[in-house]
Coordinates of C-alpha atoms in Angstrom, one line a residue:
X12 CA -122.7 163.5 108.6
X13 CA -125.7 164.9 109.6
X14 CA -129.2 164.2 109.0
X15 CA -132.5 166.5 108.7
X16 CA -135.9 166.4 107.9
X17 CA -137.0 169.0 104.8
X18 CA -140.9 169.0 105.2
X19 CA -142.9 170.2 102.5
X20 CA -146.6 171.6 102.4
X21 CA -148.0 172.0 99.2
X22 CA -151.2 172.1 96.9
X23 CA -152.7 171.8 93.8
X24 CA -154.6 173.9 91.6
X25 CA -158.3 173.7 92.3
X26 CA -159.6 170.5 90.9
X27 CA -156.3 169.1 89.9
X28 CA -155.4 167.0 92.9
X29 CA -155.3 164.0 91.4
X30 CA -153.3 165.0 89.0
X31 CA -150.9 166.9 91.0
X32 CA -150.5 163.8 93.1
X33 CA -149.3 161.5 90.2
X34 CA -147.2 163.5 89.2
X35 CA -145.2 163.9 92.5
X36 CA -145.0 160.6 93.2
X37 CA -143.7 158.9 89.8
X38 CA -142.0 162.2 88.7
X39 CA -141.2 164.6 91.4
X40 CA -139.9 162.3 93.8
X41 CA -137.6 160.0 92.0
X42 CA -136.0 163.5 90.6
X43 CA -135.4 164.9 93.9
X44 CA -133.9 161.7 95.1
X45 CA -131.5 161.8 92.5
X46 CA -130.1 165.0 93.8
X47 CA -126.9 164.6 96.3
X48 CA -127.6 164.8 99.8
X49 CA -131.2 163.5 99.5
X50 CA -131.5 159.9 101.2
X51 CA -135.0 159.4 100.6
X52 CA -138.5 160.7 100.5
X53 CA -142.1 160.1 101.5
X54 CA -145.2 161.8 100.4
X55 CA -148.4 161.8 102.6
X56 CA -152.0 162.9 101.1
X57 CA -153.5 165.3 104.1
X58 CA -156.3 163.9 105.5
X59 CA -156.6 166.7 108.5
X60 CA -155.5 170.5 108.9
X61 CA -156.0 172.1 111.9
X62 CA -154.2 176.0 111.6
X63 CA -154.5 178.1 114.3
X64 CA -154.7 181.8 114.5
X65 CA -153.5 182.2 111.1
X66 CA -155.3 181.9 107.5
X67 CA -153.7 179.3 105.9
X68 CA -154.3 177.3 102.4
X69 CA -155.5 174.3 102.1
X70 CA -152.8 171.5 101.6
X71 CA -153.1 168.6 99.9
X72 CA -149.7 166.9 100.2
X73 CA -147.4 166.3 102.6
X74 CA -143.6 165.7 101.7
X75 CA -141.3 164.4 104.1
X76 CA -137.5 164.3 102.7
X77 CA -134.5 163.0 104.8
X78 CA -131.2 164.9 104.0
X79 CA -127.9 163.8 104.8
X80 CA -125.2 166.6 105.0
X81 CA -123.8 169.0 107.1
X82 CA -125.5 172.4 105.2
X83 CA -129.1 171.4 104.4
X84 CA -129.8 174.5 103.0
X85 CA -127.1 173.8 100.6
X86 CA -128.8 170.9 99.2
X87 CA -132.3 172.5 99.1
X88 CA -130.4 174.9 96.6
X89 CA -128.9 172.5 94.3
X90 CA -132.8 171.5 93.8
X91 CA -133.6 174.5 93.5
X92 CA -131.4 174.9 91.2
X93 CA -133.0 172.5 89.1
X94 CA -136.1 172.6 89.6
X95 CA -138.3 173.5 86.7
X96 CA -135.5 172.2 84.0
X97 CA -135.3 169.0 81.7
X98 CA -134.0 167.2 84.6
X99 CA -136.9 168.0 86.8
X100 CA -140.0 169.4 84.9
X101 CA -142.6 170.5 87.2
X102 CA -145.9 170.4 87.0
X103 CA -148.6 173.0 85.9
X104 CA -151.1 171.8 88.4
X105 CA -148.4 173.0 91.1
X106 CA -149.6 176.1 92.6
X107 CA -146.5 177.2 94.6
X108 CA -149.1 179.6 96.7
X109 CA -149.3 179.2 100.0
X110 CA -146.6 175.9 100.2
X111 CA -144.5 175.6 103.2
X112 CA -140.9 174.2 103.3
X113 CA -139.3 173.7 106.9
X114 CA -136.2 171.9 107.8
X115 CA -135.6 170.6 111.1
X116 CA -133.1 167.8 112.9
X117 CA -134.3 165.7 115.3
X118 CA -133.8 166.5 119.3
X119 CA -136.2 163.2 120.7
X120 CA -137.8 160.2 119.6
X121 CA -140.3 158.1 121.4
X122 CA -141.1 154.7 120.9
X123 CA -144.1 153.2 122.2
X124 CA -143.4 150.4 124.4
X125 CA -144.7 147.3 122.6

């Protein structure tokens, strides 16, 4: 079975991070990784953007999600599916302007020696 890497840039309505970053974590997450085909998931708070030669939003979360399948795109449709039902409400402080969703299987890793 294979195994990718769904990536995730999002944001929150202005002055709602806090909010909006709540309620990924203890809702958004565990609802994803319910769905089949979704191993696990990590979310990051950005620290630093650096976009070049492109206007691009400000993000405030980062979302890392390991698939496990051979279609990912399959599986990113089953939450889409979903997404915005009872069994996976979203959130009004979402603003779905701007977000970035990438998919990607690994070619190299390097581990530093140590």
């Amino acid at each position: 079975m294979a195994s990718f890497q769904y990536v995730v840039l999002s944001r929150s309505k202005p002055g709602r991070e806090d909010e909006y970053a709540a309620w990924y974590a203890a809702q958004h997450l565990p609802d994803v990784c319910r769905m089949p085909g979704v191993a696990s998931a990590r979310l990051f708070r950005i620290g630093l953007q650096k976009v070049y030669d492109l206007e691009a939003p400000q993000w405030t979360l980062l979302t890392i999600y390991e698939l496990e399948g051979d279609d990912p795109q399959a599986i990113i449709d089953s939450i889409v599916a979903v997404s915005g039902s009872e069994s996976m409400p979203l959130s009004d402080a979402l603003t779905k302007d701007g977000m970035v969703q990438v998919v990607g299987s690994q070619i190299a890793a390097i581990d530093p020696p140590g």
